[in-house]
Amino acid sequence: MREVFVLGVGQSDFGKMPERSIADLGGQAARAAIADAGINSAQIQAVFSSRVYDAMITSQTIMKDLGVTRVEMVNVENACAGGSTAIRSLYKDIAAGFVDLGIAIGVESMTTSPIAGKLIPPDRDDLDGQLGLSMPVLFALQAQRLMATHGATPEDFAQVSVKAHDFGALNPRAQYQKRFTVEEVLASRMIADPITLLQCCPNTDGAAAVVMASADVAKKYAEAPVRVAGSALISGDYDFRRSDITTLELGARAAALAYEQAGVAPSDVDVVELHDAFASEEIVHYEDLGLCARGDGVGLLRSGATSLGGRIPVNPSGGLLSLGHPLAASGVRVICDITDQLRGRSGASQVPGAKVGLAQMLGGVATGLDAAAGSVHILTV
């Protein structure tokens, strides 16, 4: 396989913007990524886009306004991991030599979707969901187990949210740019015990885009492009084989595959962007990604290691809790933020000297499965 590099990244703002169309949001991100790459849109050979709601010809809808036609365009859906799937799909095409230069886009308008202002409903044939196992409940059960087995407290979960909002206050794109205290987080409305409102990501509109290229193309446009050193995307396993709800096994497997391909260890990683739809979930990912030993996730949080200035900052963008979660866009957005970190252009949230970054995203649940999709990408300079 050929090496694959990130040439340019772009994002829209994140928030509730019902007046903006998919073409508008996606076009803003795509134009920014193309300009960042230093190319023109006519050079793009392939487009992979992802959207969960009202999804139809997303790539074509966005790219026609950028003057891009008559190239391969593919539209994918993989729940919250859809954007990661678009990245992975383009990565494979470039690595295999089918194309030399392409763009991956993730976009979502939650405020104009059929679920605007509502909880995301389960499918009619999702028995667990119909019986009440909504996403907040699923992660609340996991949080309860973390308290029983890991010594976690509601204050620990609240601290994850405090950290995310501290970071979000530094990010001009974030939906929430306000700091909160542990007491304020705990005092917010209870959603599913022990998860309160400020420990849940908001529904959000937004888009992100990444231009990727082969080594031969990349060296023409960048002296030190960011390399996609590891890429993994896997599906979940049957739930009956799951013995511990304090781990998301598909996330751990995706991480192991990406580490092996990249030739790095968890201890080599300088910065992480991950799926934090609910605050307690972040602690689980610490362990699944190998950032600490099994059972030490709470201790890692309490040590301050995952805060800015710590050993391994996690979600310095503000994460889903602060930026918001435009579902299919989030998997592309984490690649954008890691790329910016490795290029040293993350402003007040910059991790000094970052050379290795990890971008993770999970997506979807279905009756009988522990989860639907998990993706990990490792980027290096």
Short mmCIF file of C-alpha atoms in Angstrom, two decimals:
data_model
loop_
_atom_site.label_atom_id
_atom_site.label_comp_id
_atom_site.label_asym_id
_atom_site.label_seq_id
_atom_site.Cartn_x
_atom_site.Cartn_y
_atom_site.Cartn_z
CA MET A 1 0.00 0.00 0.00
CA ARG A 2 1.03 3.60 -0.61
CA GLU A 3 1.43 6.12 2.17
CA VAL A 4 -1.45 8.59 2.56
CA PHE A 5 -1.18 12.19 3.77
CA VAL A 6 -3.54 14.92 4.91
CA LEU A 7 -3.04 18.01 2.78
CA GLY A 8 -5.80 20.29 4.04
CA VAL A 9 -8.62 20.48 6.58
CA GLY A 10 -11.65 22.71 6.98
CA GLN A 11 -14.62 23.11 9.29
CA SER A 12 -17.79 25.14 9.56
CA ASP A 13 -18.92 26.68 12.80
CA PHE A 14 -20.89 24.33 15.07
CA GLY A 15 -24.27 25.24 16.50
CA LYS A 16 -27.97 25.46 15.74
CA MET A 17 -28.24 26.98 12.27
CA PRO A 18 -31.58 25.95 10.70
CA GLU A 19 -31.20 28.65 8.05
CA ARG A 20 -28.14 26.88 6.57
CA SER A 21 -28.46 24.05 4.07
CA ILE A 22 -26.34 20.93 3.74
CA ALA A 23 -24.74 22.42 0.62
CA ASP A 24 -23.93 25.61 2.53
CA LEU A 25 -22.41 23.89 5.58
CA GLY A 26 -20.57 21.24 3.59
CA GLY A 27 -19.42 23.76 1.02
CA GLN A 28 -17.90 26.00 3.69
CA ALA A 29 -15.88 23.09 5.10
CA ALA A 30 -14.85 21.77 1.67
CA ARG A 31 -13.73 25.18 0.41
CA ALA A 32 -11.68 25.69 3.55
CA ALA A 33 -10.01 22.28 3.20
CA ILE A 34 -9.21 22.84 -0.48
CA ALA A 35 -7.72 26.27 0.25
CA ASP A 36 -5.75 24.84 3.16
CA ALA A 37 -4.36 22.13 0.86
CA GLY A 38 -3.22 24.72 -1.66
CA ILE A 39 -4.93 22.97 -4.55
CA ASN A 40 -7.84 23.87 -6.78
CA SER A 41 -11.08 21.93 -6.84
CA ALA A 42 -10.50 20.69 -10.41
CA GLN A 43 -7.69 18.45 -9.11
CA ILE A 44 -10.01 16.38 -6.92
CA GLN A 45 -10.40 12.85 -8.24
CA ALA A 46 -12.80 11.35 -5.70
CA VAL A 47 -15.26 12.49 -3.05
CA PHE A 48 -16.55 10.51 -0.09
CA SER A 49 -19.24 12.14 2.04
CA SER A 50 -21.32 11.11 5.01
CA ARG A 51 -24.65 12.25 6.40
CA VAL A 52 -27.09 10.38 8.67
CA TYR A 53 -30.40 12.24 8.28
CA ASP A 54 -32.11 13.10 4.98
CA ALA A 55 -29.10 11.55 3.29
CA MET A 56 -29.15 11.59 -0.51
CA ILE A 57 -26.37 12.40 -3.01
CA THR A 58 -24.58 14.45 -0.35
CA SER A 59 -21.27 14.61 -2.24
CA GLN A 60 -22.92 15.78 -5.43
CA THR A 61 -25.07 18.35 -3.61
CA ILE A 62 -22.01 19.93 -2.02
CA MET A 63 -19.41 19.61 -4.77
CA LYS A 64 -21.48 20.91 -7.69
CA ASP A 65 -21.29 24.38 -6.15
CA LEU A 66 -17.49 24.05 -6.03
CA GLY A 67 -17.28 23.21 -9.73
CA VAL A 68 -16.53 19.53 -9.17
CA THR A 69 -18.39 17.10 -11.43
CA ARG A 70 -17.64 13.99 -13.49
CA VAL A 71 -15.56 12.28 -10.80
CA GLU A 72 -16.34 9.36 -8.53
CA MET A 73 -18.57 10.44 -5.64
CA VAL A 74 -19.64 8.04 -2.90
CA ASN A 75 -22.04 8.69 -0.03
CA VAL A 76 -21.83 6.61 3.13
CA GLU A 77 -23.75 6.25 6.40
CA ASN A 78 -22.42 4.59 9.56
CA ALA A 79 -24.20 6.46 12.36
CA CYS A 80 -21.80 8.67 14.34
CA ALA A 81 -18.85 6.88 12.72
CA GLY A 82 -20.03 7.89 9.24
CA GLY A 83 -17.48 10.66 8.89
CA SER A 84 -14.72 8.28 9.97
CA THR A 85 -16.00 5.86 7.34
CA ALA A 86 -15.70 8.52 4.63
CA ILE A 87 -12.11 9.17 5.77
CA ARG A 88 -11.32 5.46 5.80
CA SER A 89 -12.86 4.94 2.36
CA LEU A 90 -10.81 7.70 0.75
CA TYR A 91 -7.71 6.51 2.61
CA LYS A 92 -8.09 3.03 1.12
CA ASP A 93 -8.59 4.32 -2.42
CA ILE A 94 -5.42 6.42 -2.23
CA ALA A 95 -3.41 3.70 -0.49
CA ALA A 96 -4.46 1.18 -3.15
CA GLY A 97 -3.55 3.53 -6.01
CA PHE A 98 -7.03 4.10 -7.41
CA VAL A 99 -6.75 7.87 -6.96
CA ASP A 100 -4.01 10.30 -5.95
CA LEU A 101 -6.05 13.13 -4.47
CA GLY A 102 -9.52 13.33 -2.94
CA ILE A 103 -11.72 14.87 -0.28
CA ALA A 104 -13.76 13.38 2.56
CA ILE A 105 -16.68 15.35 3.98
CA GLY A 106 -18.97 14.88 6.97
CA VAL A 107 -22.04 17.07 7.35
CA GLU A 108 -25.23 17.14 9.38
CA SER A 109 -28.11 19.55 9.95
CA MET A 110 -29.75 18.27 13.10
CA THR A 111 -32.06 21.30 13.40
CA THR A 112 -33.71 20.62 10.04
CA SER A 113 -33.78 16.81 10.32
CA PRO A 114 -36.92 14.81 11.17
CA ILE A 115 -35.70 14.54 14.77
CA ALA A 116 -35.16 18.27 15.29
CA GLY A 117 -35.79 19.11 18.93
CA LYS A 118 -36.29 15.45 19.87
CA LEU A 119 -34.31 12.55 21.23
CA ILE A 120 -32.89 10.28 18.53
CA PRO A 121 -35.52 7.52 18.34
CA PRO A 122 -34.75 3.80 18.07
CA ASP A 123 -35.64 1.91 14.91
CA ARG A 124 -38.95 0.09 15.04
CA ASP A 125 -37.18 -3.27 14.97
CA ASP A 126 -34.66 -2.27 17.67
CA LEU A 127 -36.17 -4.26 20.53
CA ASP A 128 -33.78 -2.94 23.18
CA GLY A 129 -34.44 0.62 22.11
CA GLN A 130 -38.20 0.17 22.04
CA LEU A 131 -38.02 -1.20 25.59
CA GLY A 132 -36.25 1.94 26.76
CA LEU A 133 -32.54 1.38 26.17
CA SER A 134 -31.92 4.83 24.71
CA MET A 135 -28.40 6.20 24.34
CA PRO A 136 -28.52 8.14 27.64
CA VAL A 137 -29.74 5.04 29.44
CA LEU A 138 -27.05 2.86 27.88
CA PHE A 139 -24.29 5.16 29.07
CA ALA A 140 -25.95 5.73 32.42
CA LEU A 141 -25.83 1.98 33.05
CA GLN A 142 -22.16 2.03 32.11
CA ALA A 143 -21.57 4.97 34.46
CA GLN A 144 -23.30 3.14 37.29
CA ARG A 145 -21.03 0.18 36.70
CA LEU A 146 -17.96 2.44 36.72
CA MET A 147 -19.04 3.65 40.15
CA ALA A 148 -19.48 0.09 41.38
CA THR A 149 -16.24 -1.36 39.98
CA HIS A 150 -13.84 1.55 39.34
CA GLY A 151 -14.54 3.83 42.29
CA ALA A 152 -15.92 6.55 40.03
CA THR A 153 -18.16 9.23 41.50
CA PRO A 154 -20.72 11.62 39.96
CA GLU A 155 -18.13 14.34 40.56
CA ASP A 156 -15.68 12.51 38.29
CA PHE A 157 -18.17 12.44 35.44
CA ALA A 158 -18.94 16.11 36.03
CA GLN A 159 -15.22 16.88 35.89
CA VAL A 160 -15.05 15.43 32.35
CA SER A 161 -17.73 17.93 31.34
CA VAL A 162 -15.94 20.77 33.14
CA LYS A 163 -12.75 19.91 31.26
CA ALA A 164 -14.58 19.79 27.93
CA HIS A 165 -16.20 23.18 28.50
CA ASP A 166 -12.91 24.71 29.64
CA PHE A 167 -11.50 23.62 26.28
CA GLY A 168 -14.63 24.73 24.41
CA ALA A 169 -14.29 28.24 25.83
CA LEU A 170 -11.02 28.44 23.90
CA ASN A 171 -12.54 27.25 20.59
CA PRO A 172 -14.34 29.93 18.55
CA ARG A 173 -16.16 27.24 16.53
CA ALA A 174 -17.75 25.55 19.58
CA GLN A 175 -21.48 25.59 20.16
CA TYR A 176 -20.84 26.07 23.89
CA GLN A 177 -18.12 28.58 24.76
CA LYS A 178 -18.95 28.82 28.45
CA ARG A 179 -17.16 27.35 31.44
CA PHE A 180 -19.04 25.45 34.14
CA THR A 181 -18.18 24.26 37.62
CA VAL A 182 -18.60 20.71 38.89
CA GLU A 183 -21.48 21.95 41.03
CA GLU A 184 -23.24 23.51 38.04
CA VAL A 185 -22.86 20.34 36.00
CA LEU A 186 -24.25 18.19 38.80
CA ALA A 187 -27.13 20.63 39.38
CA SER A 188 -28.26 20.54 35.75
CA ARG A 189 -31.37 18.51 34.92
CA MET A 190 -31.07 14.77 35.50
CA ILE A 191 -31.37 12.82 32.24
CA ALA A 192 -30.51 9.24 33.24
CA ASP A 193 -28.96 8.79 36.69
CA PRO A 194 -26.11 9.73 37.15
CA ILE A 195 -25.93 11.58 33.81
CA THR A 196 -27.15 15.17 33.92
CA LEU A 197 -27.92 17.51 31.03
CA LEU A 198 -24.48 19.12 30.98
CA GLN A 199 -22.92 15.67 30.66
CA CYS A 200 -24.73 15.09 27.34
CA CYS A 201 -23.65 16.38 23.94
CA PRO A 202 -26.15 18.69 22.23
CA ASN A 203 -27.75 18.22 18.82
CA THR A 204 -25.79 20.41 16.45
CA ASP A 205 -25.39 21.49 12.84
CA GLY A 206 -21.96 21.49 11.27
CA ALA A 207 -19.53 20.12 8.70
CA ALA A 208 -15.88 19.17 8.33
CA ALA A 209 -13.72 18.20 5.35
CA VAL A 210 -10.29 16.67 4.79
CA VAL A 211 -8.21 16.65 1.59
CA MET A 212 -5.90 13.63 1.37
CA ALA A 213 -3.27 12.66 -1.16
CA SER A 214 -0.57 10.16 -2.07
CA ALA A 215 3.04 10.85 -1.12
CA ASP A 216 3.97 12.00 -4.63
CA VAL A 217 1.21 14.60 -4.65
CA ALA A 218 1.64 15.61 -1.02
CA LYS A 219 5.29 16.53 -1.38
CA LYS A 220 4.39 19.02 -4.12
CA TYR A 221 2.20 21.01 -1.77
CA ALA A 222 3.62 20.62 1.74
CA GLU A 223 7.11 20.34 3.19
CA ALA A 224 5.92 18.26 6.14
CA PRO A 225 2.41 16.92 5.47
CA VAL A 226 0.57 14.99 8.14
CA ARG A 227 0.70 11.24 7.50
CA VAL A 228 -2.20 8.87 8.12
CA ALA A 229 -0.02 6.27 9.81
CA GLY A 230 -2.81 3.99 11.01
CA SER A 231 -6.42 3.50 9.93
CA ALA A 232 -8.96 1.04 11.30
CA LEU A 233 -12.73 0.61 11.00
CA ILE A 234 -14.55 -2.37 12.48
CA SER A 235 -18.05 -3.45 13.42
CA GLY A 236 -19.26 -4.60 16.81
CA ASP A 237 -19.69 -8.11 18.16
CA TYR A 238 -22.71 -10.02 19.46
CA ASP A 239 -23.76 -8.64 22.80
CA PHE A 240 -24.01 -12.07 24.45
CA ARG A 241 -20.24 -12.38 24.16
CA ARG A 242 -19.73 -9.19 26.14
CA SER A 243 -18.64 -9.80 29.72
CA ASP A 244 -17.89 -6.25 30.88
CA ILE A 245 -19.93 -3.13 30.10
CA THR A 246 -17.09 -0.86 31.29
CA THR A 247 -15.32 -1.47 27.98
CA LEU A 248 -16.40 -0.87 24.38
CA GLU A 249 -14.56 -3.80 22.87
CA LEU A 250 -14.80 -2.66 19.26
CA GLY A 251 -13.06 0.59 20.21
CA ALA A 252 -10.24 -1.33 21.84
CA ARG A 253 -9.89 -3.61 18.80
CA ALA A 254 -9.86 -0.68 16.37
CA ALA A 255 -7.18 1.02 18.46
CA ALA A 256 -5.03 -2.11 18.54
CA LEU A 257 -5.22 -2.42 14.75
CA ALA A 258 -4.34 1.25 14.21
CA TYR A 259 -1.43 1.13 16.66
CA GLU A 260 -0.01 -1.95 14.95
CA GLN A 261 -0.27 -0.43 11.49
CA ALA A 262 1.24 2.87 12.61
CA GLY A 263 4.05 1.18 14.52
CA VAL A 264 3.42 3.25 17.63
CA ALA A 265 2.35 2.50 21.19
CA PRO A 266 -0.25 4.34 23.27
CA SER A 267 2.62 5.93 25.19
CA ASP A 268 3.78 7.60 21.97
CA VAL A 269 0.50 9.50 21.49
CA ASP A 270 0.64 13.22 22.32
CA VAL A 271 -2.99 14.26 21.83
CA VAL A 272 -6.37 12.53 21.43
CA GLU A 273 -9.77 13.50 20.02
CA LEU A 274 -12.49 10.99 20.84
CA HIS A 275 -16.22 10.30 21.01
CA ASP A 276 -17.57 11.83 24.22
CA ALA A 277 -21.31 11.92 23.59
CA PHE A 278 -21.72 11.42 27.36
CA ALA A 279 -19.14 12.49 29.93
CA SER A 280 -18.73 9.13 31.64
CA GLU A 281 -17.93 7.52 28.28
CA GLU A 282 -14.60 9.34 28.06
CA ILE A 283 -13.22 7.41 31.04
CA VAL A 284 -14.01 4.13 29.29
CA HIS A 285 -12.15 5.26 26.19
CA TYR A 286 -9.04 6.08 28.24
CA GLU A 287 -8.72 2.39 29.03
CA ASP A 288 -9.82 1.05 25.63
CA LEU A 289 -7.25 3.23 23.86
CA GLY A 290 -4.50 2.07 26.20
CA LEU A 291 -3.88 5.53 27.65
CA CYS A 292 -3.80 3.86 31.06
CA ALA A 293 -4.06 0.36 32.51
CA ARG A 294 -7.43 -1.36 32.88
CA GLY A 295 -9.20 0.02 35.91
CA ASP A 296 -7.09 3.21 36.02
CA GLY A 297 -9.29 5.48 33.90
CA VAL A 298 -10.68 7.36 36.88
CA GLY A 299 -7.20 7.85 38.26
CA LEU A 300 -5.97 9.17 34.91
CA LEU A 301 -8.73 11.78 34.90
CA ARG A 302 -8.10 12.80 38.51
CA SER A 303 -4.37 13.16 37.85
CA GLY A 304 -4.99 15.93 35.32
CA ALA A 305 -3.11 13.99 32.64
CA THR A 306 -5.95 14.44 30.11
CA SER A 307 -6.24 18.20 30.65
CA LEU A 308 -4.31 20.81 28.71
CA GLY A 309 -0.77 20.75 30.03
CA GLY A 310 -1.15 17.13 31.10
CA ARG A 311 0.66 14.09 29.76
CA ILE A 312 -2.01 13.20 27.20
CA PRO A 313 -4.62 15.94 26.57
CA VAL A 314 -7.96 14.51 25.47
CA ASN A 315 -10.43 16.55 23.40
CA PRO A 316 -8.65 19.91 23.50
CA SER A 317 -11.15 20.99 20.84
CA GLY A 318 -13.90 20.82 23.46
CA GLY A 319 -15.14 17.48 22.19
CA LEU A 320 -18.75 16.63 21.48
CA LEU A 321 -19.78 17.94 24.89
CA SER A 322 -18.75 21.49 24.00
CA LEU A 323 -18.53 21.62 20.20
CA GLY A 324 -21.75 19.69 19.80
CA HIS A 325 -22.35 16.55 17.77
CA PRO A 326 -23.43 16.93 14.13
CA LEU A 327 -23.41 13.15 13.81
CA ALA A 328 -21.69 12.35 10.51
CA ALA A 329 -19.47 15.43 10.69
CA SER A 330 -17.81 14.48 13.98
CA GLY A 331 -15.69 11.66 12.55
CA VAL A 332 -14.15 14.05 10.02
CA ARG A 333 -13.89 16.89 12.53
CA VAL A 334 -11.63 14.87 14.86
CA ILE A 335 -9.19 14.36 11.96
CA CYS A 336 -9.23 18.11 11.32
CA ASP A 337 -8.48 18.92 14.95
CA ILE A 338 -5.66 16.39 15.27
CA THR A 339 -4.15 17.71 12.03
CA ASP A 340 -4.24 21.25 13.38
CA GLN A 341 -2.56 20.06 16.58
CA LEU A 342 0.23 18.35 14.68
CA ARG A 343 0.73 21.47 12.59
CA GLY A 344 0.95 23.62 15.70
CA ARG A 345 -2.00 25.84 14.83
CA SER A 346 -4.55 25.10 17.55
CA GLY A 347 -4.14 28.43 19.26
CA ALA A 348 -4.90 28.53 22.98
CA SER A 349 -5.62 24.78 22.95
CA GLN A 350 -2.32 23.79 21.35
CA VAL A 351 -0.47 20.81 22.81
CA PRO A 352 3.19 21.86 22.65
CA GLY A 353 5.35 19.69 20.41
CA ALA A 354 2.59 17.28 19.39
CA LYS A 355 3.93 14.75 16.86
CA VAL A 356 1.50 11.81 17.16
CA GLY A 357 -2.27 12.20 17.40
CA LEU A 358 -5.16 9.78 17.67
CA ALA A 359 -8.68 10.38 16.34
CA GLN A 360 -11.42 7.98 17.44
CA MET A 361 -15.15 7.79 16.72
CA LEU A 362 -17.83 5.23 17.52
CA GLY A 363 -21.31 4.96 16.10
CA GLY A 364 -24.61 3.20 16.40
CA VAL A 365 -26.33 0.53 18.44
CA ALA A 366 -28.59 -2.32 17.42
CA THR A 367 -30.35 -5.05 19.34
CA GLY A 368 -27.98 -7.97 19.79
CA LEU A 369 -24.76 -6.01 19.16
CA ASP A 370 -22.49 -4.30 21.67
CA ALA A 371 -22.12 -1.38 19.22
CA ALA A 372 -22.23 -0.86 15.46
CA ALA A 373 -19.01 0.79 14.23
CA GLY A 374 -15.69 1.89 15.69
CA SER A 375 -12.88 3.75 13.99
CA VAL A 376 -9.40 4.88 15.03
CA HIS A 377 -6.95 6.89 12.94
CA ILE A 378 -3.40 7.71 13.98
CA LEU A 379 -1.74 10.74 12.44
CA THR A 380 1.95 11.63 12.61
CA VAL A 381 4.42 14.25 11.46
#
